[in-house]
Amino acid sequence: MKNKIITKSIKSILCVALFGAMFTGCEKDFLNVQPTDRVSNASILNDQTLFEAYVINRYLGVKLTNKEGDSNQPGFGRTFEWAMWSSLTDESIYNNDDNTWLIQQGQLSPENLGIAGTLWGRSYRGIREVNYALNNIGKVPMSDSRKSLLTAELKFIRAFRYQDLIRNYGKVVLLGDKVSELGNDFSDPSLFDRRPIDECMTYVVNQLDEAATGLPTANSSDYGEGRATKGAALALKSRLLLYAASPLYNNDVSDTQKWAKAAAAAKAVMDLGIYSLYTGGYANLFTTAGSNSEYIFARFYNVSARHLPLEIANGPNGYSAWGGNLPLQNLVDDYEMADGTPFSWSNPTEASAPYDNRDPRFAATVIYNGLLYRGRNAEYFLPGGKDSSDGKDNWNTSKTGYNLRKFMRDDLPIDNPWDVGGQQNWIHFRYGEILLNYAEAQNEAVGPDASVYSAIHLIRARAGMPDFPAGLTKEQMRDRVRHERRIELAFEEHRFYDVRRWKIASVTENKPAQGIIVRKQTGGSFTYELKNAIPGRSFQNQHYWLPIPRSEIQASNNKLEQNPGY
Amino acid sequence: MNITTFSKTKILLQGKMLIFLCLSLAWSPIHAGEKTISTTKIDFLKLKIKGRVTSSKDRLPLPGATVTVKGTAIAALTDMDGNFEIAADSGDVLVFTSIGFKTKELLLNDQTKIAISLEEDSTSLEEVVVVGYGTKKKATLTGSVSELAGKEIVKSPQVNISNALAGRVSGVIANNRSGEPGYDDSSISIRGLATTGNNDVLVVVDGIPGQIGGLSRLSPQEIESITVLKDASAAIYGSRAANGVILVTTKKGKKNSKLNVSYNNDEGFASPTRLPNMAVAPTYATIRNEIAYYNNNAGGSNQIYTADQINKFRNGSDPINYPNTNWVKEGLKNMSTVSQHNLNIQGGSESTNYFVSLGKVAQEGLYVNGATKYSQYNVRTNIDSNINERLKVGVSLSGRKEDRQYPTTGAGDIFRSLYRAFPTSPGIYPNGLPSTGIENNNPLIQATDAGGLNTNPTYVFNGIARGSYDFGFLKGLSLDGFFSADISDSFSRSFYKPYTLYTYNSTSTNYDPTIVGGGPDQQAKLTEEQFNQSMLVSNIKLNYKHKFGEHSLEAFVAYEQSESKTHKFGASRIHFPTTETPELSQGGAAATDYNNWGSSYRFTRQSYFSRVAYNFQEKYLLDLQLRIDGSSNFPVGKQFGKFPSISAAYRISKEEWFKDNVSFFDDLKLRASWGQLGNDNTAQFQFYDNYTFNNRYVIGNTVTTGIDVVKLANAGITWEVATKLDLGINARFLKNFTTELIYFQQDRTHILTNRNASIPGTTGIVNPYGGDSLVPAENIGEVKSNGIEASLGYDHKGEEFSWGVSGNITYAKNKIVFIDEAPGVLDYQKQTGNPLNTYLLYNAIGIYKTQADLDKYPHVTGATLGDLIYEDHNGDGKITADDQVRSKYGNIPQIVFGLLADASYKNFDLSVVFSGQTQVSQYVLPESGTIGNYDSSWADNRWSPSNVNGSYPKVSERASSAVSGGLYKNNFWLKDASFIRLKNIQLGYTLPSDILKKTGISNFRIYLSGSNLFTLTKVKDYDPEGTSESGQFYPQLKIFNVGFNIQF
């Protein structure tokens, strides 16, 4: 008692001595400072609004390397970044390299991942965050109906993260609802247990079935566009089952039943009856603000939440743009003639005017010599072409002789676009893909029946291309559907996965990356000469799957199995 | 009963303190010119001795010197004319002492008038050194403490004090990373790196730990001394002392001194220490052809430029289409100016002394027509007054305005553009129009105000009120304390204006305009930001000081608390219709044209601390310190840490047997210290999961409120601890030599570091790229360091010619004991067991010159002739990441040294400082390729099919992703960053006093000085002190300076 009083008195004396009471000394909780810019987990779980705000941001992911998420956080996949995923394929190369050439040139390894090194970490971080919400949603004061809606939404997001993992790495670690915390045993074998692909697929597809049950068919005022609907869950299921049926996922064995399941999954989306191909034109599909009937699930952008400005990043040097993702001759040559016949350099008429009378989607996807772009014709020709190496800023001159046209919005500025450009939406799932999924799977499952033709013809008709000839064999139809997919879905992050799952990458990715030299003759005519755009293009068998980053293998003390060949 | 007693005491104390407070706030007037009164009564039986004390060097009177009659308590002080009066007997010995002078004794015969001059003594053991919360006689120091006098600092023409330290103080490693006006702080570490965590040294100005405004912008002219606490003696600063402490003491007036007015002016001429020579246009054009050839062999060797075109670049016949631009030369001036003015006024009466300082600095940037400017105005008043015998109060007020002005493009980007921009592109067309440079970045224009200005005035105010009170009832017992308020307001305003660049169109022969800069849609944009910081510190300290015979005791207990706050508020607006109205109110009207942001934080500390210093005959010395620090960074229960230290010294030369037998030594001290110090410098609120709003997901065309988890909890987060041991010898021998030899070691445990490498990604605990990590800091790291500090000096004081030389060297080595590493990391690639900051690199062992080389060595996919050969370290026949090895050194030198020389002959004086470093490496890979120009050492020595013996690898699209560049980061690009440089030289001349006699000027000195005048180093293209891995930074400055000092 006495001691306490003495202590207290001494303390009081000290306080007074501190230059008076005007300075807030000796406060009991002087050291307990409350933050004003963050909340705790307790707040998240006690407040419906905060919890839902947390759920919404699960559509976003963490930035894990330079040159991604420059203007906005990454979401799923790669989407609109400097170097697009297309530049790892025979669709394009990236003019300024930015760690893409090493993949094109066969140098991809666990320690040299280029732009393909972030999917592992980002996906698992996303999965943990979703699991945290799923594990704790029970505690949140919120109506049961809202809880079941958000639960379905979270399961969709988690399934999307697993899609990013499975289609890149094959066998992945399935975590269920586990939420790891600091202090856990990080040598726990369950963290390194890569499950067979079939098991992974089954898990994710089941999750999507559960999600589809809980998700609404359409967005609404309190569940706006950009959040997953039933159609989104079914579309993701359709894609996954298509992959699951493909050769890469089945040791090259064709399993008709799997194809049938894939066809049924695509059909389920079609049968929703709410989606149809956009009728405003193929080019406008990717540039018109807002959504349309073809959208199933998309990442939306607007002036307040932008991605990087595509026009300066991808345009020709003559427009003061920086080159960017350059369509390869390999792709250009694959566009059919307007009449549906293949293009051929050995056809002298076609070779002398290679850009004339092509599939209209060509001009909507690629800027080529002579295309009217932003008020003038593009000039890739030598000598003197504004967009050639004789033009300004020739270090930005396209190495292929082409630039990207798809996604470019001519109403957005090239000069100084930083607070304006970058508003295009990235469409993760559109109805066009579903039709192609259906056609491919149905053809594999039962052969080229009428439903295969009619699905493909919808796509062809919208593009302004003639129907396929009747009486195609299954193999002929397979080639045509694959070709149609390459053209229709160019630059939409399909080709990389398609050539792998079809196991044709060892052919397509081993062809030289070609471009064109256009020479202007006296008199104004042009001649065309193929060239190598970048040297040493190479694909080896191990590259069918991405390597798991070396740092992950090391973090597991070598318990995590690396993909074969690395 | 007890309660009443204590309440009374409380009331009494309260009353006293109130008076104390009032007195400290209501300022007593200064009585300048007041006459001196001797401190003792005059004994009428004794003789009245009158005399005058002067300084032997300049014959100026010495005010405030103490005259005592030896063996008595009789003493007197000299007045401001150096005069004194004292009562003494014939046969008495008079002792004259004055701080900074050698003590002199005089036997009185019959004389009653005495003229005596005292010799200056900079190495005097009587000299008092500022230590944490007090001062100490140099002789009684037990810790490792270095001191640097203000008069040494002013010898450097650098306006930034942190750039004047290198080489001067042993144990201090100061590396200047950039010379940009306003952003040229050296990074300072004491005895090298010792932690993977925060390495900031604590700066204490006039007793205020971590004073806002810091060290570097103080005016050199207002600094009395800088003390560096390098060992456990810093433990009195507890939780913030682990990385060492720098104590800055500003000048004060002397009691009983005449008004002294001193004006100083320096005019300096600055140029870069070193810049890369970039490749010229014909060379670069050839390189472009080579790159195109490597990409597409079939296209031949002139795919970009024909031989004729290259020739045009060479002969300059067509400067519009085929220029040869030296961007660095066109963009940078040979000389830029640095100007400093300072006025110091000081003096004092018996009761009050004062010091007033006014300063002005103006410095311009290196750019031609550049917008970069730094100017500073500073004012300081330090006033101390004895209210009565017992109560002393003091006030220090200091205010500073730091005016920074820059172009809207940052220095990093301007230098990036200067080094990237191609010599084959014009900078300014012959008709005067600016070109589009590189990707619409023309550094020649970016450096000017064409794109608008960023103005950034910062106001710093530091106010300290202090007082001390001697209790009458017990001799030696006193109470002192201070209250300080620091405020810093920083305002940043950037107005981005669009401007026009041109491209010559050879077809139309027009210059096509391109509008760049500004905000969106070629309209101006304005951003304003206000950043306020404040810190309040209060301190109260109870002291006891007593001598019991030959035992001396000095002790105190103290309490201190501080509260820091910051607040940031920013707003921006775009779409300004005109550039003539740069006000937030005048921008575009759409809702999306407005933006704003802000943040704030509050941070508190509470500390209890004490020191007991004991000595016997100043022979055996012992210091004990303890600090208990509490920090709001840690959770309840973990907030307080204890930081003890003990240090002891034995002055063996005080022993009679030693004196008798070892005449070699004049003074010899052995000392040792041990202590624990803390580091609480880590982010706040890491003890629970942190969620923040991050509104980026668009739902239905609206950006929706979203929340992300940004930090996981570490409920047990607490102090980082440094355990320091020092063993030292200080000696003075053969009269003129001084030396110090120290062995030090440090074990840094509980290092606050983020676990990263060992956490598998599948846990989902994945840290973002850049920015704040998801995992909290954990007390897991451990680093051991040790080393040696040594210095040796020689001083000769002559009547006309005096000189001295000294050298110091610090060897500091550290070893990581625990850092978070992946469990599967290869042994030879581990950081554990190696020094901090080393690099993991492939070992480049040559260049593939021939196909035979390619066949002989294993190589990576894509390697071709002209690429670097990497060593197959593990001998598995493949080049993989397993072949990378750790570099021996990181970019913090293990050895730094300084060499100082001073000389004065009659009225001339010379001072020279060399500083250097070795056992240090820096990785620099320039941003070259089609993305940027090459420095000439690479361009001129590159491997190419026609130069197969080139010493540099072949050129490629981008060095950063080339096989011989960043794709396989290797030690070809790791440079030995050792150097020795003439850090500072000054030559001065003081006008003889007889010339000045009639002018009223008491002293006039002119001098020439320089900084970084030359450097010896193996690094070719960049300053070896830079840390940029691309070499793109504002270079360090070489300064020639002329100045004068005039005193009245």
Short mmCIF file of C-alpha atoms in Angstrom, two decimals, chain B residues 593-843:
data_model
loop_
_atom_site.label_atom_id
_atom_site.label_comp_id
_atom_site.label_asym_id
_atom_site.label_seq_id
_atom_site.Cartn_x
_atom_site.Cartn_y
_atom_site.Cartn_z
CA ASP B 593 -10.60 15.97 -63.26
CA TYR B 594 -10.21 16.15 -59.47
CA ASN B 595 -8.20 13.88 -57.27
CA ASN B 596 -7.05 13.97 -53.67
CA TRP B 597 -5.27 11.81 -51.13
CA GLY B 598 -3.92 11.92 -47.65
CA SER B 599 -2.52 10.02 -44.73
CA SER B 600 -1.35 10.55 -41.19
CA TYR B 601 0.32 8.75 -38.36
CA ARG B 602 1.23 9.19 -34.76
CA PHE B 603 4.09 7.57 -32.96
CA THR B 604 5.10 7.73 -29.29
CA ARG B 605 8.01 6.77 -27.08
CA GLN B 606 8.58 6.72 -23.33
CA SER B 607 11.99 6.31 -21.77
CA TYR B 608 13.52 5.95 -18.32
CA PHE B 609 17.26 6.05 -18.13
CA SER B 610 20.19 6.52 -15.85
CA ARG B 611 23.95 6.78 -15.79
CA VAL B 612 26.48 6.39 -13.00
CA ALA B 613 30.04 7.44 -13.75
CA TYR B 614 32.70 6.81 -11.21
CA ASN B 615 36.42 7.39 -11.22
CA PHE B 616 39.29 7.15 -8.81
CA GLN B 617 41.99 9.76 -9.39
CA GLU B 618 40.90 9.80 -13.03
CA LYS B 619 42.89 6.61 -13.19
CA TYR B 620 40.27 3.93 -12.82
CA LEU B 621 37.08 4.86 -14.62
CA LEU B 622 33.75 3.14 -14.70
CA ASP B 623 30.50 4.05 -16.43
CA LEU B 624 27.19 2.28 -16.03
CA GLN B 625 24.18 3.15 -18.13
CA LEU B 626 20.68 1.78 -18.34
CA ARG B 627 17.80 2.85 -20.52
CA ILE B 628 14.31 1.45 -20.48
CA ASP B 629 12.53 2.41 -23.66
CA GLY B 630 8.92 2.02 -24.60
CA SER B 631 7.69 2.29 -28.16
CA SER B 632 4.22 2.42 -29.64
CA ASN B 633 5.46 0.21 -32.49
CA PHE B 634 5.04 -2.85 -30.34
CA PRO B 635 2.08 -4.52 -28.69
CA VAL B 636 1.25 -4.09 -25.03
CA GLY B 637 3.59 -6.31 -23.07
CA LYS B 638 6.35 -6.04 -25.65
CA GLN B 639 6.61 -2.26 -25.68
CA PHE B 640 9.43 -1.85 -23.19
CA GLY B 641 13.01 -2.94 -23.68
CA LYS B 642 16.02 -2.66 -21.38
CA PHE B 643 19.33 -1.44 -22.72
CA PRO B 644 22.25 -1.63 -20.29
CA SER B 645 25.88 -0.79 -20.83
CA ILE B 646 29.05 -0.87 -18.83
CA SER B 647 32.36 0.64 -19.76
CA ALA B 648 35.61 0.96 -17.91
CA ALA B 649 39.01 2.46 -18.50
CA TYR B 650 42.38 2.26 -16.89
CA ARG B 651 44.77 5.13 -17.41
CA ILE B 652 47.93 3.23 -16.87
CA SER B 653 50.04 6.32 -17.47
CA LYS B 654 48.67 7.76 -14.26
CA GLU B 655 50.43 5.05 -12.31
CA GLU B 656 53.67 6.25 -10.73
CA TRP B 657 55.50 3.05 -11.66
CA PHE B 658 54.50 3.53 -15.25
CA LYS B 659 55.50 7.16 -15.39
CA ASP B 660 58.84 6.29 -13.90
CA ASN B 661 59.58 3.47 -16.25
CA VAL B 662 57.91 4.24 -19.54
CA SER B 663 58.79 7.75 -20.53
CA PHE B 664 57.79 7.02 -24.08
CA PHE B 665 54.10 7.51 -23.30
CA ASP B 666 52.64 10.79 -22.22
CA ASP B 667 49.25 9.26 -21.79
CA LEU B 668 48.04 5.71 -22.15
CA LYS B 669 44.55 4.48 -21.57
CA LEU B 670 43.15 0.99 -21.86
CA ARG B 671 39.43 0.76 -22.09
CA ALA B 672 36.60 -1.66 -22.68
CA SER B 673 32.88 -1.36 -23.09
CA TRP B 674 29.95 -3.70 -23.39
CA GLY B 675 26.33 -2.95 -23.85
CA GLN B 676 23.05 -3.73 -25.47
CA LEU B 677 21.34 -1.28 -27.76
CA GLY B 678 18.09 -1.41 -29.59
CA ASN B 679 16.54 -0.70 -32.94
CA ASP B 680 12.82 -0.06 -33.06
CA ASN B 681 12.80 1.31 -36.57
CA THR B 682 10.07 -0.76 -38.17
CA ALA B 683 6.59 -0.22 -39.50
CA GLN B 684 3.71 0.41 -37.12
CA PHE B 685 0.81 -1.90 -36.32
CA GLN B 686 2.43 -5.13 -37.37
CA PHE B 687 1.02 -6.98 -34.39
CA TYR B 688 -2.37 -7.62 -35.98
CA ASP B 689 -3.71 -8.31 -39.47
CA ASN B 690 -3.93 -5.08 -41.41
CA TYR B 691 -6.66 -4.48 -43.95
CA THR B 692 -6.83 -1.36 -46.08
CA PHE B 693 -9.11 0.04 -48.71
CA ASN B 694 -7.84 -0.28 -52.21
CA ASN B 695 -10.49 0.92 -54.60
CA ARG B 696 -9.59 -0.52 -57.93
CA TYR B 697 -12.16 -3.04 -59.06
CA VAL B 698 -14.73 -1.74 -61.46
CA ILE B 699 -18.26 -2.96 -60.97
CA GLY B 700 -20.93 -1.63 -63.29
CA ASN B 701 -18.60 1.14 -64.53
CA THR B 702 -17.92 2.37 -61.00
CA VAL B 703 -14.73 1.84 -59.05
CA THR B 704 -15.96 -0.01 -56.02
CA THR B 705 -14.74 0.11 -52.47
CA GLY B 706 -12.56 -2.91 -52.02
CA ILE B 707 -10.39 -4.11 -49.19
CA ASP B 708 -7.13 -6.00 -49.30
CA VAL B 709 -5.12 -7.64 -46.59
CA VAL B 710 -1.74 -5.93 -46.62
CA LYS B 711 -0.05 -7.22 -43.50
CA LEU B 712 -0.30 -10.41 -41.51
CA ALA B 713 0.09 -10.28 -37.77
CA ASN B 714 3.18 -10.88 -35.71
CA ALA B 715 1.71 -10.64 -32.23
CA GLY B 716 5.12 -10.89 -30.59
CA ILE B 717 7.00 -8.21 -32.52
CA THR B 718 9.61 -6.42 -30.43
CA TRP B 719 13.10 -4.92 -30.34
CA GLU B 720 16.08 -5.63 -32.45
CA VAL B 721 19.07 -5.94 -30.11
CA ALA B 722 22.69 -5.04 -30.71
CA THR B 723 25.21 -6.39 -28.25
CA LYS B 724 28.41 -4.44 -28.63
CA LEU B 725 31.86 -5.02 -27.23
CA ASP B 726 34.75 -2.63 -27.66
CA LEU B 727 38.36 -2.86 -26.56
CA GLY B 728 40.47 0.19 -27.09
CA ILE B 729 43.78 1.83 -26.44
CA ASN B 730 44.27 5.56 -26.53
CA ALA B 731 47.73 6.94 -26.32
CA ARG B 732 49.77 10.06 -26.66
CA PHE B 733 53.46 9.43 -27.00
CA LEU B 734 56.67 11.28 -27.70
CA LYS B 735 54.72 14.46 -27.02
CA ASN B 736 53.42 14.87 -30.55
CA PHE B 737 51.95 11.54 -31.48
CA THR B 738 48.45 10.41 -30.73
CA THR B 739 46.98 7.08 -31.57
CA GLU B 740 43.86 5.10 -31.02
CA LEU B 741 43.40 1.43 -31.64
CA ILE B 742 40.04 -0.25 -31.25
CA TYR B 743 38.80 -3.74 -31.70
CA PHE B 744 35.04 -3.92 -31.89
CA GLN B 745 32.49 -6.60 -32.27
CA GLN B 746 28.78 -6.61 -32.48
CA ASP B 747 26.19 -9.31 -32.36
CA ARG B 748 22.93 -8.07 -33.82
CA THR B 749 20.13 -10.37 -32.78
CA HIS B 750 16.35 -10.35 -33.05
CA ILE B 751 16.82 -8.43 -36.27
CA LEU B 752 13.48 -7.27 -37.56
CA THR B 753 13.28 -8.75 -40.98
CA ASN B 754 10.61 -10.10 -43.27
CA ARG B 755 10.42 -13.81 -43.80
CA ASN B 756 10.14 -14.37 -47.48
CA ALA B 757 12.37 -16.99 -49.05
CA SER B 758 11.44 -19.81 -46.71
CA ILE B 759 7.68 -19.48 -47.09
CA PRO B 760 6.36 -21.66 -49.91
CA GLY B 761 4.01 -19.94 -52.32
CA THR B 762 1.34 -22.56 -51.77
CA THR B 763 0.75 -21.11 -48.30
CA GLY B 764 -0.60 -18.07 -50.09
CA ILE B 765 1.66 -15.91 -47.96
CA VAL B 766 3.29 -14.19 -50.89
CA ASN B 767 4.94 -10.80 -50.71
CA PRO B 768 4.20 -8.25 -53.41
CA TYR B 769 6.81 -6.84 -55.77
CA GLY B 770 7.96 -3.53 -54.36
CA GLY B 771 5.94 -1.78 -51.73
CA ASP B 772 5.17 -3.12 -48.32
CA SER B 773 5.55 -6.82 -47.64
CA LEU B 774 2.61 -8.97 -46.61
CA VAL B 775 4.56 -10.68 -43.88
CA PRO B 776 5.32 -8.58 -40.85
CA ALA B 777 8.81 -7.99 -39.60
CA GLU B 778 9.87 -10.77 -37.26
CA ASN B 779 12.71 -10.78 -34.77
CA ILE B 780 14.57 -13.53 -36.56
CA GLY B 781 17.76 -12.17 -38.11
CA GLU B 782 21.20 -12.32 -36.71
CA VAL B 783 24.37 -10.69 -37.98
CA LYS B 784 27.75 -10.69 -36.34
CA SER B 785 30.26 -8.04 -37.19
CA ASN B 786 33.66 -7.09 -35.99
CA GLY B 787 36.56 -5.00 -37.00
CA ILE B 788 39.32 -2.67 -36.18
CA GLU B 789 39.58 1.06 -36.10
CA ALA B 790 42.93 2.69 -35.92
CA SER B 791 44.23 6.19 -36.12
CA LEU B 792 47.60 7.75 -35.82
CA GLY B 793 48.40 11.42 -35.77
CA TYR B 794 51.40 13.63 -35.48
CA ASP B 795 51.26 17.27 -34.50
CA HIS B 796 53.96 19.82 -34.50
CA LYS B 797 53.25 23.23 -33.05
CA GLY B 798 55.84 25.80 -33.88
CA GLU B 799 55.97 29.55 -33.54
CA GLU B 800 55.72 30.14 -37.26
CA PHE B 801 55.34 26.74 -38.79
CA SER B 802 52.91 24.20 -37.43
CA TRP B 803 51.84 21.05 -39.10
CA GLY B 804 50.15 17.80 -38.48
CA VAL B 805 49.21 14.67 -40.28
CA SER B 806 46.88 11.93 -39.28
CA GLY B 807 45.42 8.85 -40.78
CA ASN B 808 42.53 6.67 -39.86
CA ILE B 809 41.35 3.35 -41.10
CA THR B 810 38.29 1.30 -40.33
CA TYR B 811 37.99 -2.33 -41.18
CA ALA B 812 34.50 -3.59 -40.55
CA LYS B 813 33.46 -7.06 -41.52
CA ASN B 814 30.07 -8.59 -41.05
CA LYS B 815 28.76 -12.09 -41.33
CA ILE B 816 25.16 -13.16 -41.60
CA VAL B 817 24.34 -15.71 -38.93
CA PHE B 818 20.68 -15.98 -39.73
CA ILE B 819 18.74 -14.55 -42.60
CA ASP B 820 15.56 -16.05 -43.89
CA GLU B 821 16.61 -18.38 -46.69
CA ALA B 822 14.83 -21.18 -48.47
CA PRO B 823 15.61 -24.52 -46.86
CA GLY B 824 16.64 -25.93 -50.22
CA VAL B 825 19.11 -23.21 -51.16
CA LEU B 826 22.51 -24.50 -52.22
CA ASP B 827 25.26 -24.22 -49.65
CA TYR B 828 27.56 -22.08 -51.74
CA GLN B 829 24.73 -19.77 -52.70
CA LYS B 830 23.60 -19.11 -49.16
CA GLN B 831 23.77 -15.65 -47.75
CA THR B 832 24.21 -17.15 -44.32
CA GLY B 833 27.88 -17.05 -43.43
CA ASN B 834 28.59 -14.30 -45.92
CA PRO B 835 28.72 -10.51 -45.62
CA LEU B 836 25.57 -8.47 -46.16
CA ASN B 837 24.65 -7.13 -49.60
CA THR B 838 26.70 -9.56 -51.63
CA TYR B 839 25.59 -10.45 -55.14
CA LEU B 840 24.67 -13.85 -56.53
CA LEU B 841 26.20 -13.94 -60.00
CA TYR B 842 27.42 -16.19 -62.75
CA ASN B 843 31.16 -16.19 -63.05
#
